[in-house]
Amino acid sequence: MFTNRSSGRLRAALALLILALVAAITACSNSSSDAADTGSREVASAKGAVHVPADPQRIVVLNGNLVGYLYDLGATVVAADPRLLGVPTKPGEFPTGWAEDAKQQGTLAVPSGESINLEFIAAQRPDLIIGGGQGYPGQQSVNAYDQLSAIAPTVLMPTETTYWQDQLRFIAETVNKPANVDTLISNYQAKLTEAKGKIKPPAGATMVFQSIKSQKPTVFVPTAALPALLAEVGFTLDTQVEAKAGNPAKEQSADFISFSPELLSTVIDAPVLFTIPLSGGRSLTELRADAMYASLPAFQANTVFELPATSSRPDYRTVMSTLDLLVEQFG
């Protein structure tokens, strides 16, 4: 009993120490940035309207899926969470899609862990923090919103903002850099039109499977970004995925569901299947060697196709490369 009380007091003391450190760093940040203050704007956020700098110069991004937009818009990123769904990186390294941008700007990698590193973030003296969105890092920033808001204005992207065009517009509005938005979207529309003219999708309903390290069956819901992209180029989506899995509970920020292996043949009965091998997951070749998967309709018909993990939640850059991959496979 005494040990429990002592450890509880120790944890409480450590928590107070961390909060004091964050407050001290934040105070220094505020005092040093007053001279550069150029006014503020009110922008939308998942937590309601937030007043942000009119021209933020020290942005910290806490969801790797959102970082590429900042570089595409010409914003300054002092630190970013490097994690992308299923894409392995070494500590301190960034995904190849925007690693060069990070190097040019001197962007630091936000240390990853079970909780957000508030001390590191505060030490960057951010004038704007961007988080939220889909995936585990996004959920972490939602959970730590109050602490993050004590460091700097914090804008959270709503989890239901799944399509890259809407994410781009949201980020552009947040950082007050709308100039490139129309050009990027026009580039995509032109490439999409070209791709649709070349792609000949297989007949039948389509679903997207995530091959994960735990080997628990996991599929994207039809409204997730990648299935939506497949629908745009002519694939017919299986819209009954969640119902066939018994409508399992999922995190608010999740765009996928997991279910028992006993339901595998019930849920994944679509004649067309895409597999996404995430970090530690099995490749398509390895799945073919598993009798449980080999018996599924898409495997039997040889209408199973693999896309890289970077296609899972595409931003502008990866949606363009994913279109190229689809044309290559189905053109």
Coordinates of C-alpha atoms in Angstrom, one line a residue:
M1 CA 0.0 0.0 0.0
F2 CA 2.8 2.4 1.0
T3 CA 4.6 1.6 -2.3
N4 CA 1.6 2.4 -4.3
R5 CA 1.1 5.7 -2.6
S6 CA 4.8 6.6 -3.1
S7 CA 4.8 5.7 -6.8
G8 CA 1.5 7.7 -7.2
R9 CA 3.1 10.8 -5.5
L10 CA 6.2 10.4 -7.7
R11 CA 4.1 10.3 -10.9
A12 CA 2.1 13.3 -9.8
A13 CA 5.3 15.2 -9.0
L14 CA 6.8 14.3 -12.4
A15 CA 3.6 15.4 -14.2
L16 CA 3.8 18.8 -12.4
L17 CA 7.4 19.2 -13.2
I18 CA 6.7 18.5 -16.9
L19 CA 3.9 21.0 -17.0
A20 CA 6.1 23.6 -15.3
L21 CA 8.8 23.1 -17.8
V22 CA 6.3 23.4 -20.7
A23 CA 4.9 26.6 -19.2
A24 CA 8.4 28.1 -18.8
I25 CA 9.4 27.3 -22.3
T26 CA 6.1 28.6 -23.7
A27 CA 6.6 31.9 -21.8
C28 CA 10.0 32.3 -23.3
S29 CA 8.5 31.5 -26.7
N30 CA 5.8 34.1 -26.3
S31 CA 8.1 36.8 -25.2
S32 CA 10.6 36.2 -28.0
S33 CA 7.9 36.2 -30.7
D34 CA 6.0 39.4 -29.7
A35 CA 8.1 41.6 -31.9
A36 CA 7.4 39.4 -34.9
D37 CA 3.6 39.3 -34.3
T38 CA 1.8 40.3 -37.5
G39 CA -1.8 39.8 -36.2
S40 CA -4.0 36.8 -36.0
R41 CA -6.8 35.1 -37.9
E42 CA -9.6 32.8 -36.8
V43 CA -9.7 29.4 -38.4
A44 CA -11.9 26.3 -38.1
S45 CA -10.7 23.3 -36.1
A46 CA -12.2 20.0 -34.8
K47 CA -12.3 21.7 -31.4
G48 CA -13.9 24.9 -32.6
A49 CA -12.6 28.1 -33.9
V50 CA -8.9 28.9 -33.1
H51 CA -7.0 32.2 -33.4
V52 CA -3.8 31.6 -35.2
P53 CA -0.9 33.8 -36.5
A54 CA -1.7 35.5 -39.8
D55 CA 1.7 34.3 -41.1
P56 CA 3.0 31.4 -38.9
Q57 CA 6.7 30.9 -39.1
R58 CA 7.3 28.0 -36.7
I59 CA 4.9 25.3 -37.4
V60 CA 4.9 21.9 -35.6
V61 CA 2.9 19.1 -37.4
L62 CA 1.8 16.1 -35.3
N63 CA 0.5 13.9 -38.0
G64 CA 2.8 12.6 -40.7
N65 CA -0.1 12.3 -43.2
L66 CA -0.4 16.1 -43.2
V67 CA 3.2 17.2 -43.4
G68 CA 3.5 17.1 -47.2
Y69 CA 0.8 19.6 -47.7
L70 CA 2.8 22.2 -45.7
Y71 CA 5.8 21.8 -48.0
D72 CA 3.6 21.9 -51.1
L73 CA 2.1 25.2 -49.8
G74 CA 5.5 26.7 -49.0
A75 CA 5.0 26.8 -45.3
T76 CA 7.8 26.6 -42.7
V77 CA 7.8 23.4 -40.6
V78 CA 10.2 23.4 -37.7
A79 CA 9.2 19.9 -36.5
A80 CA 7.1 17.1 -37.7
D81 CA 5.9 13.7 -36.7
P82 CA 7.6 11.3 -39.2
R83 CA 5.1 8.4 -38.8
L84 CA 3.0 7.3 -41.8
L85 CA 0.8 4.3 -41.7
G86 CA 2.8 1.1 -42.4
V87 CA 5.9 3.0 -43.6
P88 CA 9.0 2.0 -41.5
T89 CA 11.5 4.8 -40.7
K90 CA 14.5 4.9 -38.4
P91 CA 14.5 7.3 -35.4
G92 CA 15.0 10.8 -36.6
E93 CA 14.3 9.9 -40.3
F94 CA 11.5 11.1 -42.5
P95 CA 9.5 9.3 -45.2
T96 CA 11.1 9.5 -48.6
G97 CA 8.1 11.4 -50.0
W98 CA 9.1 14.6 -48.2
A99 CA 12.5 13.8 -46.6
E100 CA 14.3 16.2 -49.0
D101 CA 11.9 19.1 -48.1
A102 CA 12.5 18.4 -44.4
K103 CA 16.3 18.5 -45.0
Q104 CA 16.1 21.8 -46.9
Q105 CA 14.1 23.4 -44.2
G106 CA 15.9 21.9 -41.3
T107 CA 12.8 20.3 -40.0
L108 CA 13.3 18.2 -36.8
A109 CA 11.6 14.8 -36.2
V110 CA 9.1 14.8 -33.3
P111 CA 10.1 11.9 -31.1
S112 CA 7.5 9.1 -31.3
G113 CA 6.1 7.3 -28.3
E114 CA 3.0 6.2 -26.5
S115 CA 2.3 9.8 -25.6
I116 CA 3.2 13.2 -27.2
N117 CA 6.6 14.6 -26.2
L118 CA 5.3 18.0 -24.8
E119 CA 8.8 19.1 -23.7
F120 CA 10.3 18.7 -27.2
I121 CA 7.4 20.5 -28.8
A122 CA 7.5 23.4 -26.4
A123 CA 11.3 23.6 -27.0
Q124 CA 10.7 24.3 -30.7
R125 CA 8.9 27.6 -29.7
P126 CA 6.1 26.9 -32.2
D127 CA 3.7 29.7 -33.1
L128 CA 1.2 27.1 -34.5
I129 CA 0.6 23.4 -33.9
I130 CA -1.3 21.2 -36.4
G131 CA -2.6 17.8 -35.5
G132 CA -5.7 15.6 -35.6
G133 CA -6.7 13.8 -38.7
Q134 CA -6.7 10.0 -39.1
G135 CA -4.4 7.5 -37.6
Y136 CA -2.8 6.9 -34.2
P137 CA -0.6 10.1 -34.2
G138 CA -3.7 12.1 -35.0
Q139 CA -5.5 10.6 -32.1
Q140 CA -2.5 11.3 -29.8
S141 CA -2.8 15.0 -30.6
V142 CA -6.5 15.0 -29.9
N143 CA -5.9 13.4 -26.5
A144 CA -3.2 16.0 -25.7
Y145 CA -5.1 19.0 -27.0
D146 CA -5.3 20.9 -23.8
Q147 CA -1.6 20.6 -23.1
L148 CA -0.7 21.5 -26.7
S149 CA -3.0 24.5 -26.7
A150 CA -1.1 25.8 -23.6
I151 CA 2.1 25.8 -25.7
A152 CA 0.7 27.4 -28.9
P153 CA -2.5 27.8 -30.9
T154 CA -3.4 24.2 -31.9
V155 CA -5.6 23.3 -34.9
L156 CA -6.9 19.8 -35.2
M157 CA -8.1 18.5 -38.6
P158 CA -11.5 16.7 -38.2
T159 CA -11.2 12.9 -38.5
E160 CA -14.0 12.9 -41.1
T161 CA -11.8 15.0 -43.5
T162 CA -10.5 12.0 -45.3
Y163 CA -10.0 13.1 -49.0
W164 CA -6.7 14.8 -49.8
Q165 CA -8.3 17.8 -51.6
D166 CA -10.3 18.7 -48.4
Q167 CA -7.2 18.2 -46.3
L168 CA -5.2 20.4 -48.6
R169 CA -7.8 23.2 -48.4
F170 CA -8.0 22.8 -44.6
I171 CA -4.2 23.2 -44.2
A172 CA -4.1 26.1 -46.7
E173 CA -6.7 28.0 -44.8
T174 CA -5.0 27.2 -41.5
V175 CA -1.6 28.6 -42.6
N176 CA -3.1 31.3 -44.9
K177 CA -1.4 30.1 -48.1
P178 CA -4.1 29.5 -50.7
A179 CA -2.1 30.3 -53.7
N180 CA -1.0 26.8 -54.8
V181 CA -4.3 25.0 -54.0
D182 CA -6.1 25.4 -57.3
T183 CA -3.0 24.5 -59.2
L184 CA -2.4 21.3 -57.3
I185 CA -6.0 20.2 -57.6
S186 CA -6.0 21.1 -61.3
N187 CA -2.9 19.0 -61.8
Y188 CA -4.6 16.1 -60.1
Q189 CA -7.8 16.4 -62.1
A190 CA -5.9 16.4 -65.4
K191 CA -4.0 13.3 -64.3
L192 CA -7.2 11.6 -63.0
T193 CA -8.9 12.2 -66.3
E194 CA -6.0 10.7 -68.2
A195 CA -5.8 7.7 -65.8
K196 CA -9.5 7.0 -66.1
G197 CA -9.2 6.9 -69.8
K198 CA -6.5 4.2 -69.5
I199 CA -7.6 2.1 -66.5
K200 CA -9.8 -1.0 -67.1
P201 CA -10.9 -2.2 -63.7
P202 CA -11.8 -5.9 -63.1
A203 CA -15.5 -6.5 -62.8
G204 CA -17.1 -6.9 -59.4
A205 CA -17.0 -5.4 -56.0
T206 CA -13.6 -4.2 -54.6
M207 CA -12.2 -3.9 -51.1
V208 CA -8.8 -3.0 -49.6
F209 CA -7.0 -5.2 -47.1
Q210 CA -4.3 -4.1 -44.7
S211 CA -1.7 -6.8 -44.0
I212 CA -0.5 -5.9 -40.5
K213 CA 2.1 -7.3 -38.1
S214 CA -0.4 -8.9 -35.8
Q215 CA -2.0 -10.7 -38.8
K216 CA -5.4 -9.8 -37.5
P217 CA -7.7 -9.3 -40.6
T218 CA -8.1 -5.6 -41.2
V219 CA -9.8 -3.7 -44.1
F220 CA -10.3 -0.1 -45.0
V221 CA -13.9 1.2 -44.8
P222 CA -15.4 2.3 -48.1
T223 CA -15.2 6.0 -47.2
A224 CA -11.4 5.8 -46.6
A225 CA -9.2 7.8 -48.9
L226 CA -7.7 4.9 -50.9
P227 CA -11.1 3.1 -51.6
A228 CA -12.5 6.5 -52.6
L229 CA -9.6 7.0 -55.1
L230 CA -10.3 3.5 -56.5
A231 CA -13.9 4.5 -57.0
E232 CA -12.9 7.7 -58.8
V233 CA -11.0 5.7 -61.5
G234 CA -13.8 3.2 -62.0
F235 CA -13.6 0.4 -59.4
T236 CA -16.9 -0.7 -57.8
L237 CA -16.5 -0.7 -54.0
D238 CA -17.9 -3.3 -51.6
T239 CA -20.0 -1.0 -49.4
Q240 CA -21.1 -3.8 -47.0
V241 CA -17.7 -4.4 -45.4
E242 CA -18.6 -3.2 -41.9
A243 CA -22.0 -4.9 -41.9
K244 CA -20.4 -8.3 -42.9
A245 CA -17.9 -7.8 -40.0
G246 CA -20.7 -7.2 -37.5
N247 CA -20.1 -3.4 -37.4
P248 CA -17.1 -3.7 -35.0
A249 CA -16.2 -0.7 -32.9
K250 CA -13.3 1.5 -34.1
E251 CA -11.4 4.6 -32.9
Q252 CA -12.9 7.9 -34.1
S253 CA -9.7 8.6 -36.0
A254 CA -9.6 5.1 -37.7
D255 CA -10.5 4.6 -41.3
F256 CA -10.3 0.8 -41.1
I257 CA -11.9 -2.1 -39.1
S258 CA -10.4 -5.3 -37.7
F259 CA -12.3 -8.5 -37.1
S260 CA -11.9 -12.1 -36.1
P261 CA -10.1 -14.5 -38.4
E262 CA -13.2 -16.7 -38.3
L263 CA -15.0 -14.1 -40.3
L264 CA -12.4 -13.8 -43.0
S265 CA -14.3 -15.7 -45.7
T266 CA -17.6 -13.8 -44.8
V267 CA -16.1 -10.3 -44.9
I268 CA -13.5 -10.7 -47.7
D269 CA -15.8 -12.3 -50.3
A270 CA -15.3 -9.5 -52.9
P271 CA -14.1 -10.7 -56.3
V272 CA -11.5 -7.9 -56.4
L273 CA -9.0 -7.3 -53.6
F274 CA -6.2 -4.9 -53.0
T275 CA -3.6 -5.7 -50.3
I276 CA -1.5 -3.1 -48.5
P277 CA 1.5 -4.6 -46.7
L278 CA 2.2 -2.4 -43.7
S279 CA 5.4 -2.5 -41.6
G280 CA 5.8 -6.1 -40.4
G281 CA 2.8 -7.3 -42.4
R282 CA 2.9 -10.1 -45.0
S283 CA 3.4 -9.5 -48.7
L284 CA 0.9 -10.7 -51.3
T285 CA 3.2 -13.6 -52.1
E286 CA 3.2 -14.6 -48.4
L287 CA -0.6 -14.3 -48.2
R288 CA -1.0 -16.5 -51.2
A289 CA 0.9 -19.2 -49.3
D290 CA -1.6 -19.1 -46.5
A291 CA -4.4 -21.6 -47.2
M292 CA -7.0 -19.4 -45.4
Y293 CA -6.3 -16.5 -47.8
A294 CA -5.7 -18.7 -50.9
S295 CA -9.3 -20.0 -50.6
L296 CA -10.8 -16.5 -50.8
P297 CA -12.7 -15.6 -54.1
A298 CA -10.2 -12.9 -55.2
F299 CA -7.2 -15.2 -54.6
Q300 CA -8.9 -18.0 -56.5
A301 CA -9.7 -15.8 -59.4
N302 CA -6.2 -14.2 -59.3
T303 CA -7.7 -10.7 -59.0
V304 CA -5.6 -9.7 -56.0
F305 CA -3.3 -6.7 -56.4
E306 CA -0.7 -5.1 -54.1
L307 CA -0.1 -1.4 -53.5
P308 CA 2.5 0.2 -51.3
A309 CA 1.8 1.4 -47.8
T310 CA 2.3 5.0 -49.0
S311 CA -1.0 4.7 -50.9
S312 CA -3.0 4.0 -47.8
R313 CA -3.8 7.6 -46.9
P314 CA -2.6 9.5 -50.0
D315 CA -1.8 13.2 -49.9
Y316 CA -1.2 15.2 -53.1
R317 CA 2.2 13.6 -53.8
T318 CA 1.2 10.0 -53.1
V319 CA -2.2 10.3 -54.9
M320 CA -0.3 11.2 -58.0
S321 CA 2.1 8.3 -57.7
T322 CA -0.7 5.9 -56.9
L323 CA -2.5 6.9 -60.1
D324 CA 0.7 6.0 -62.0
L325 CA 0.7 2.6 -60.3
L326 CA -2.9 2.0 -61.1
V327 CA -2.3 2.9 -64.8
E328 CA 0.7 0.6 -64.8
Q329 CA -1.4 -2.4 -63.4
F330 CA -4.7 -1.8 -65.2
G331 CA -3.9 0.3 -68.2

